[in-house]
XYZ file of C-alpha atoms in Angstrom:
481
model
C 41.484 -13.862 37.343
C 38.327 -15.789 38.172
C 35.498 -14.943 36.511
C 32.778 -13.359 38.909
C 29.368 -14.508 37.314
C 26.705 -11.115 37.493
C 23.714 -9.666 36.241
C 25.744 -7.397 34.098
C 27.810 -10.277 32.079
C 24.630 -11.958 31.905
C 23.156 -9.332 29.810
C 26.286 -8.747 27.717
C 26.488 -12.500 26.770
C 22.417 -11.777 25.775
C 23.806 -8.655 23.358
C 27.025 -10.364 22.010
C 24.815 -13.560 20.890
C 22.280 -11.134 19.122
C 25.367 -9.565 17.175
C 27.098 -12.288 16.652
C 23.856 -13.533 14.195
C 23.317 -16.813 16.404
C 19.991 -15.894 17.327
C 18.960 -14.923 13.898
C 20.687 -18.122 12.523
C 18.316 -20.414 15.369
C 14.709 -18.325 14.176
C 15.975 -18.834 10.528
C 16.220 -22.775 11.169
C 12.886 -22.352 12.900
C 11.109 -20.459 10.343
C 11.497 -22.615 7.563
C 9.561 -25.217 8.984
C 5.907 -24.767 7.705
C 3.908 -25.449 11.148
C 0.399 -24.023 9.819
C -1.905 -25.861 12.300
C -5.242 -24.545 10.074
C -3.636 -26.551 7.269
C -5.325 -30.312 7.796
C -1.958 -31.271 5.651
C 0.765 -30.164 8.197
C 0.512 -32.593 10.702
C 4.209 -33.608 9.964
C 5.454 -30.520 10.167
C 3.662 -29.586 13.460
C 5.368 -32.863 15.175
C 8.522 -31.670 13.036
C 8.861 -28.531 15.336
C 8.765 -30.113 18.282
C 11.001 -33.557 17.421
C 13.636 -31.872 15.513
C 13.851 -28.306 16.925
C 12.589 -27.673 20.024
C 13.479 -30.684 22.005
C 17.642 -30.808 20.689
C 17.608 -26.928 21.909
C 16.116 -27.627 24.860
C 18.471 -31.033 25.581
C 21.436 -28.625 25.327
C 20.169 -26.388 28.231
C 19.267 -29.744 30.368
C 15.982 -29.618 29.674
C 14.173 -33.564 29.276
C 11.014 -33.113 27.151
C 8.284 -35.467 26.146
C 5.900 -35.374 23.321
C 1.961 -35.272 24.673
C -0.531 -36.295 21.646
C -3.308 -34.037 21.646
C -6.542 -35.152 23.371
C -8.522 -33.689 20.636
C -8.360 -35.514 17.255
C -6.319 -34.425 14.941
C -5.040 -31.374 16.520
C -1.204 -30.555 16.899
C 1.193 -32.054 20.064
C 2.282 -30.288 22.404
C 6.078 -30.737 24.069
C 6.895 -30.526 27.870
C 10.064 -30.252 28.699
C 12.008 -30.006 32.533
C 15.256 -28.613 34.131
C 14.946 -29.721 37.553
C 17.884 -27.980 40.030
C 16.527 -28.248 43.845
C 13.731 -28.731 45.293
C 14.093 -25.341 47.745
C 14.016 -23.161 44.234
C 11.634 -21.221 42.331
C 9.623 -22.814 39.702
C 8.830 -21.168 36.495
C 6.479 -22.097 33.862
C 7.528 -20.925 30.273
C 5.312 -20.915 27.421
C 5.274 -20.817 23.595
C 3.630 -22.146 20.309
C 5.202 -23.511 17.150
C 2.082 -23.540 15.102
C 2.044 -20.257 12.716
C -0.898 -18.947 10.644
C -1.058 -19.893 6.607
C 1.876 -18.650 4.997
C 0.064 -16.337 2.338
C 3.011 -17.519 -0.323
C 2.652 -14.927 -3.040
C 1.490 -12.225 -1.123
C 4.532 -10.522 0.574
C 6.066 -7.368 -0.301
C 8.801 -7.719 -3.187
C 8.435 -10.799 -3.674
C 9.475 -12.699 0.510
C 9.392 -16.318 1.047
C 7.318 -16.221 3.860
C 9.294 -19.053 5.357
C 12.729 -17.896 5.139
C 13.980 -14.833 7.250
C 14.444 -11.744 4.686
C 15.691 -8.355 6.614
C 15.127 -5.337 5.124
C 16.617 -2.409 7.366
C 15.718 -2.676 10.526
C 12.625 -5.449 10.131
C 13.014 -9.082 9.964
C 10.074 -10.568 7.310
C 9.040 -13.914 7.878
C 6.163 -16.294 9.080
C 6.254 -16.806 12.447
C 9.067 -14.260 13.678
C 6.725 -11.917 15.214
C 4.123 -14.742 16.454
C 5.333 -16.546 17.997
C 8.812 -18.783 17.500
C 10.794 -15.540 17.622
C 8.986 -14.634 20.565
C 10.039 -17.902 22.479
C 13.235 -18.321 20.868
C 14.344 -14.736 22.599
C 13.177 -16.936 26.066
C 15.293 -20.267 25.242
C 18.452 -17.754 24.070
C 18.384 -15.637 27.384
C 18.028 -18.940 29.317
C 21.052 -20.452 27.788
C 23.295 -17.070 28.073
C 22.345 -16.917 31.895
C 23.421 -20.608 32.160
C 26.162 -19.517 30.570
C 27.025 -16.708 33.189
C 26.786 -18.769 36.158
C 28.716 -21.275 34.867
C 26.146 -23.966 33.718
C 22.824 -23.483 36.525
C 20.371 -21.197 36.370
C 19.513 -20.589 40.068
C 15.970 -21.463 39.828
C 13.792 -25.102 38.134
C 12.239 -24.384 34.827
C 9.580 -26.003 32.282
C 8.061 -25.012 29.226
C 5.251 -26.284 27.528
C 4.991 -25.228 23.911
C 1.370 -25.702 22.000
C 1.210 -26.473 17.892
C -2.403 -25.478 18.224
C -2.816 -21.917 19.101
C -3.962 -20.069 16.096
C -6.698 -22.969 16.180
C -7.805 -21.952 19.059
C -5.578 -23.660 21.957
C -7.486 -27.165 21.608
C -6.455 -29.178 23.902
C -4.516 -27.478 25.760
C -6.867 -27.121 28.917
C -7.408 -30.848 28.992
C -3.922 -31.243 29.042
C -3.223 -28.992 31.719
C -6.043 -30.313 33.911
C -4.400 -34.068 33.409
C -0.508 -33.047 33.331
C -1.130 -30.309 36.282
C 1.651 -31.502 38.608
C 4.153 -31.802 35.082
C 3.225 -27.691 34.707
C 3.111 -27.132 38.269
C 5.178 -24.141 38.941
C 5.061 -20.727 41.099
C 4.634 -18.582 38.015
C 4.664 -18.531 34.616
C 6.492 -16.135 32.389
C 6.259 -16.125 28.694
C 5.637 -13.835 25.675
C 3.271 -13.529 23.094
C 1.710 -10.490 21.456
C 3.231 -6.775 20.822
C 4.363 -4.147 23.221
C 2.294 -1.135 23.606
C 4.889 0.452 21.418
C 8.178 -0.591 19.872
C 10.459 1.236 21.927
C 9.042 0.411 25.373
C 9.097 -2.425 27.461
C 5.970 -3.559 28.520
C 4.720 -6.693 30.792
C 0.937 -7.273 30.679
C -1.069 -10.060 33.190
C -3.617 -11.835 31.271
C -6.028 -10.913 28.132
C -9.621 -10.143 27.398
C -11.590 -13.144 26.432
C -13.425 -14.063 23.407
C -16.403 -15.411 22.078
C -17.601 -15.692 18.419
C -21.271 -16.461 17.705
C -23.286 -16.264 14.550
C -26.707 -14.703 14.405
C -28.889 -16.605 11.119
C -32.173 -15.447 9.957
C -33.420 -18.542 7.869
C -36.867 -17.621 6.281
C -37.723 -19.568 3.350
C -36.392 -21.422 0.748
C -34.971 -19.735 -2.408
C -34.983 -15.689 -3.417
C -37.985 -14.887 -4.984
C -38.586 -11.605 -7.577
C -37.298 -8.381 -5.364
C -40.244 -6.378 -7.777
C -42.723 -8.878 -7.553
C -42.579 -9.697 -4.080
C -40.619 -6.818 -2.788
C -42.804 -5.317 0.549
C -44.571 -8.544 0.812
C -42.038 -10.918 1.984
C -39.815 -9.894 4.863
C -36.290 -9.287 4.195
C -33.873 -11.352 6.425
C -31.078 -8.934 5.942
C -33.016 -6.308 6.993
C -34.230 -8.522 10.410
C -30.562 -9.147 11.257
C -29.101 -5.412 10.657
C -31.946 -4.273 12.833
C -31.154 -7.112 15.295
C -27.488 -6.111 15.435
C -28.140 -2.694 15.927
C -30.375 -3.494 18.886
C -26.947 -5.179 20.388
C -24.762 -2.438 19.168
C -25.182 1.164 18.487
C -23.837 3.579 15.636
C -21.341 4.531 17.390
C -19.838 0.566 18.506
C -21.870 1.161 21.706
C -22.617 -2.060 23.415
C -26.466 -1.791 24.169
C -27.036 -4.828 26.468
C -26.121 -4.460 29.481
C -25.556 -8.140 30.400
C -22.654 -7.517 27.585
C -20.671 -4.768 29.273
C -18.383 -5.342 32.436
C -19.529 -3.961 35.717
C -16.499 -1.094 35.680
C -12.907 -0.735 35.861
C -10.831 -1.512 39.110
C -8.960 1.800 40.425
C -6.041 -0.525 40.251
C -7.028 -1.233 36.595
C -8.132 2.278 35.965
C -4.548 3.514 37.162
C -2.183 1.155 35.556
C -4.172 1.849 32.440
C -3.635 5.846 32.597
C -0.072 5.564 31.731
C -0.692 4.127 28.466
C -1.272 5.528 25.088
C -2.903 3.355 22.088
C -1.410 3.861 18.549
C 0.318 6.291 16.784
C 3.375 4.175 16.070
C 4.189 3.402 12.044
C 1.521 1.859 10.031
C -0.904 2.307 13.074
C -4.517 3.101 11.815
C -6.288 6.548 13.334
C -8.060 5.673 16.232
C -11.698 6.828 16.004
C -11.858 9.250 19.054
C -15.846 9.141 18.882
C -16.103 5.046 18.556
C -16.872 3.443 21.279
C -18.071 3.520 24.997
C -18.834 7.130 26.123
C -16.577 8.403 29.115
C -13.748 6.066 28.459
C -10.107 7.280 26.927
C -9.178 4.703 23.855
C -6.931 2.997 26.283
C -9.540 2.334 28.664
C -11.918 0.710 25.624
C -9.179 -1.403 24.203
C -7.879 -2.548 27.784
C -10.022 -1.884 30.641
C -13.461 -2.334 27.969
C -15.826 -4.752 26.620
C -15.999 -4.782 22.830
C -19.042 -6.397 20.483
C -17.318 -6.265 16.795
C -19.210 -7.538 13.314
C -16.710 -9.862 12.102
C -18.669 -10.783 8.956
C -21.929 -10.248 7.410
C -23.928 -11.812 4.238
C -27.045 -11.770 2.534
C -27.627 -12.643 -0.991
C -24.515 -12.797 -2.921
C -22.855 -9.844 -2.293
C -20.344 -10.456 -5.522
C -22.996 -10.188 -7.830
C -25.959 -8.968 -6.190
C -29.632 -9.645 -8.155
C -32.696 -8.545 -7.927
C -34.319 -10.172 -5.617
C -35.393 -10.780 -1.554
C -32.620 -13.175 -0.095
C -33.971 -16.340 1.724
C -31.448 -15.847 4.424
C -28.964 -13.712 6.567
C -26.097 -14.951 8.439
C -23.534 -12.247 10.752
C -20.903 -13.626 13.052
C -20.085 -11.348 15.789
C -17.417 -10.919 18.478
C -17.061 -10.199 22.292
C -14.212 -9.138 23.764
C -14.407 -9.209 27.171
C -12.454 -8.307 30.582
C -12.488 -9.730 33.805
C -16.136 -9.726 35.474
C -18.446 -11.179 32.018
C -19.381 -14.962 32.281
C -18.739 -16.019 28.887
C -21.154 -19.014 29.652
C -24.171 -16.302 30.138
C -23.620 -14.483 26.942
C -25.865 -16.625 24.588
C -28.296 -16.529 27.019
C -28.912 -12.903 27.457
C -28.258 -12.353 23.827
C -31.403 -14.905 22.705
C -33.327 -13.467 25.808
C -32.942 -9.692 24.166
C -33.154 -10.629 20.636
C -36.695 -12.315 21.996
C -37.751 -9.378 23.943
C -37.584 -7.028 21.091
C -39.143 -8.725 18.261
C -36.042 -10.491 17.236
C -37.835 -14.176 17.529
C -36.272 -15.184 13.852
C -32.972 -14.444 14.646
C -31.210 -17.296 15.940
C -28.071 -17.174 18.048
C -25.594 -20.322 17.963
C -22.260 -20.139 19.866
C -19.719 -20.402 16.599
C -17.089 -23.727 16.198
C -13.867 -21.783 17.447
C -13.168 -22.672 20.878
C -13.583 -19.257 23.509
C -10.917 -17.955 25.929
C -12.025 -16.443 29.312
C -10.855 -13.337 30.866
C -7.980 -13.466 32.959
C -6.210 -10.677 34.803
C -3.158 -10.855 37.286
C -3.739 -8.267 40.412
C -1.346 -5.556 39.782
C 0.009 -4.929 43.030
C 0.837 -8.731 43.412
C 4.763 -9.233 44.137
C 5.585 -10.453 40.918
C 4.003 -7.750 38.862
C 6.500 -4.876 40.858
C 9.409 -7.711 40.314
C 9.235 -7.766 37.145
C 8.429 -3.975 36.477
C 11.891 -3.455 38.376
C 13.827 -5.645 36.671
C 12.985 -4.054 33.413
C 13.260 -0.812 33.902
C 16.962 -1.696 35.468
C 17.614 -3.172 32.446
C 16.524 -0.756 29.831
C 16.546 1.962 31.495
C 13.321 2.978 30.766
C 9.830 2.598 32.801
C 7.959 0.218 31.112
C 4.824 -0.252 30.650
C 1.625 -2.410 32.331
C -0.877 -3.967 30.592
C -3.814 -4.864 33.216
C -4.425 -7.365 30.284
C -3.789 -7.752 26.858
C -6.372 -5.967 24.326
C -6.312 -9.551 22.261
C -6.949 -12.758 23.832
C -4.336 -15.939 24.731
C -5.058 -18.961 26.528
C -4.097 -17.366 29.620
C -7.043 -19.019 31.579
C -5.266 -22.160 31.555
C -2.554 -20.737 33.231
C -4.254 -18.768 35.629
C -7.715 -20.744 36.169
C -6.543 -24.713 35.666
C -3.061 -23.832 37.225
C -3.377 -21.433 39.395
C -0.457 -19.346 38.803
C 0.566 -15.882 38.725
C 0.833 -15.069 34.979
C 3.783 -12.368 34.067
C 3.849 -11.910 29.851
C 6.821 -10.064 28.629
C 6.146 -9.542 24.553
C 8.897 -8.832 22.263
C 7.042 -7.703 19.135
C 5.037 -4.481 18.400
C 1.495 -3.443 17.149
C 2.580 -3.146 13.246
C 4.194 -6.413 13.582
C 1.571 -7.750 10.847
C 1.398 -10.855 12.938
C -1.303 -13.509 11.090
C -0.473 -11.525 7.927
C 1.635 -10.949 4.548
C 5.035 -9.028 5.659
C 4.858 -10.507 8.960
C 7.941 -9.299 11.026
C 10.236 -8.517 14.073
C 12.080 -5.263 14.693
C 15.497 -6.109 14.968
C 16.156 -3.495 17.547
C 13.320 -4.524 19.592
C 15.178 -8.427 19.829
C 18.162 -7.368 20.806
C 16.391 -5.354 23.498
C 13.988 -8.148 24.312
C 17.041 -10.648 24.643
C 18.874 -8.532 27.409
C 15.571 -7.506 29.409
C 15.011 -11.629 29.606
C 18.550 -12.597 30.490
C 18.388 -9.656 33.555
C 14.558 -11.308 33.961
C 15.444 -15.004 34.354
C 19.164 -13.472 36.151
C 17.229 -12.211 38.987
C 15.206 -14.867 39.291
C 17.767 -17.062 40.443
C 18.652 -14.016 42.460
C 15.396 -12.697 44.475
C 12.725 -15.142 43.380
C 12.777 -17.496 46.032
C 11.777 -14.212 48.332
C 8.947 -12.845 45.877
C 7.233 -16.734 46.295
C 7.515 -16.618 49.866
C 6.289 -12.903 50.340
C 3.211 -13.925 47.764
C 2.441 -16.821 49.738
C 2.301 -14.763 52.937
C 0.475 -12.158 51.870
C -1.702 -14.738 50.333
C -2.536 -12.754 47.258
C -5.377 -14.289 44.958
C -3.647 -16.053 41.597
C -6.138 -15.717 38.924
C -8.468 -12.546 38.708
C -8.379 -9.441 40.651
């Protein structure tokens, strides 16, 4: 009998190549390959990713790919690669990034190489399973089983471009988007990074909160001087900059400038975000009920919220403290940040308050880590429901939608440079420990994630001609809602 391809033995072929350990055996190979892009040292490695791993994988689906040297010195390549089929199809952009976090070697639990794949029950231990090679190795595996199905095509043209710089920030990666724009040109991008909102539910979310690090300094005077002999006549710059923080941020991790908090929350936003529940998954912390912006569920502060965190904080030497009045403070602080807050104004208003209320020696400097914008999909576009559907036909289950993600990604590129539609599918979970010891992937949760992408990228050879053309007439906005 001749075999019918479907949608169905798409997704078996996804399940059979999780059991039969080919997937593991293709994250093993790719976790062994020590792609820390914070190390100065790993510059081999990073190319090593690409050259030796991603491009032969690719090859065997069709894909040509080419090697792009960063723009910025001595930062990690990045690899775009093409499977061209018509020019009447669909286009889809896939992402991913090679480049892990340092692998804490020592660190792990009973003794796990952090850069070999160690299960333990149900979890699969290693660097860069959870963030982010398992994550786009689940993409490349569904892509080859639906190739499989229908008998070597996919039914629709596909890229990826796949960054060894994201855990240092994404350098680069806008200037190569803004001068390779019609090699990424697509008519959406679909990729996965991040967890779901819990294990056991599919979720899709459309961009990410921004962020922006800056560092407030108090720099007085040279040298401590006698805390006894001088104590109440010199002023205390750790004392200045707790005040000054505290002007920005309450008690309670109340923002307190205005020009810091978002103007409100979309009703689209606002609904989307009431089916969600934050935390109480394994190794979640408690959630502080009374932290945070007043009138808001946790959901809506961790989603739908601006945040202003204290990422560090030093005066003195806090090791071995003496007695005496430090010279200087230094705090670096954090905004997270939905759609609606110019990152670009932030400094601004924050030396423009700090002046106002007799904050004139605290300076504010933008910090060296390069800042990601807000970026949010408009949840009733076409491909939002598309996906949505083809999830929950897969699973079974409804899943859920993240207006945006609680973290940040370099999603603006994506949706500001590129212009496109943005539709993230993760395929790890909040206790993932992603960027530390006893990172891991649920293996439950990649068998799962391999069938909802093979039934994803199926009916996109099926229906997604129709959800570009209904977009385009509709004429729904791309980037923000």
């Amino acid at each position: 009998m001749t075999h019918q391809p479907s949608r169905d033995g798409a997704i078996a072929r996804a399940a059979q190549h999780f059991a039969s350990g080919a997937f593991l055996a293709d994250l093993t190979r790719r976790v062994a390959i020590k792609s820390e892009s914070q190390s100065p040292d790993h510059g081999a490695e990073l190319h090593a990713y690409l050259d030796g791993e991603m491009i032969p994988s690719l090859a065997k689906l069709g894909f040509a790919g080419t090697i792009v040297e960063n723009p910025v010195a001595g930062r990690g390549p990045f690899l775009i690669a093409k499977r061209h089929e018509a020019d009447h199809l669909p286009t889809v952009l896939i992402y991913g990034h090679g480049d892990v976090v340092p692998g804490h070697e020592g660190r792990w639990r009973d003794g796990i190489d952090p850069w070999t794949v160690t299960i333990q029950g149900d979890r699969w231990y290693g660097r860069g399973t959870a963030d982010n090679k398992g994550q786009h190795s689940v993409n490349i595996a569904a892509l080859a089983q639906v190739m499989a199905e229908r008998g070597g095509s996919l039914g629709f043209n596909a890229k990826f471009v796949i960054e060894m710089g994201e855990e240092a920030g994404s350098p680069g990666l806008r200037a190569l988007a803004e001068s390779h724009g019609e090699d990424l040109s697509a008519d959406v991008l679909i990729a996965s990074d991040g967890p779901r909102v819990i294990a056991g539910r599919p979720t899709v979310f459309l961009g990410s909160r921004g962020a922006l690090n800056f560092e407030l300094t108090v720099d007085l005077r040279k040298g401590a001087h006698h805390s006894g002999n001088w104590g109440g006549l010199l002023a205390n710059p750790g004392t200045i900059l707790a005040n000054a923080i505290a002007s920005l941020v309450d008690g309670q991790g109340r923002i307190r400038l205005d020009a810091l908090k978002p103007a409100g929350i979309p009703p689209a936003v606002k609904a989307a975000i009431a089916d969600l529940t934050v935390g109480g998954g394994p190794n979640d912390p408690e959630i502080d009920r009374d932290w945070g912006e007043a009138g808001l569920t946790p959901e809506e502060r961790v989603f739908g919220w601006n945040t202003l965190e204290v990422l560090a904080f030093e005066t003195g030497n806090p090791r071995a403290p003496v007695n005496a009045v430090p010279a200087s403070a230094k705090a670096t602080l954090q905004l997270r940040f939905v759609v609606g807050t110019d990152p670009a104004k932030v400094l601004d208003a924050v030396r423009a308050h700090l002046a106002a209320n007799g904050f004139q020696r605290v300076q504010a400097t933008a910090s060296r880590m390069e800042a990601f914008s807000a970026t949010r999909l408009d949840p009733t576009d076409p491909w939002v429901g598309w996906a949505l559907d083809s999830l929950a036909r897969t699973t079974g289950k409804k899943p859920a939608l993240l207006p945006n993600l609680g973290g940040s990604i370099p999603n603006d590129v994506f949706a500001e440079v590129l212009g496109l539609p943005t539709i993230w599918v993760p395929h790890s979970y909040p206790a993932c420990s992603q960027h530390a010891p006893d990172e891991h992937l649920l293996a439950p949760v990649v068998e799962e994630a391999l069938r909802v992408m093979a039934g994803l990228f199926w009916d996109l050879g099926e229906t997604g001609s129709a959800i570009r053309d209904a977009r385009k007439t509709a004429g729904k906005e791309a980037i923000r809602a």
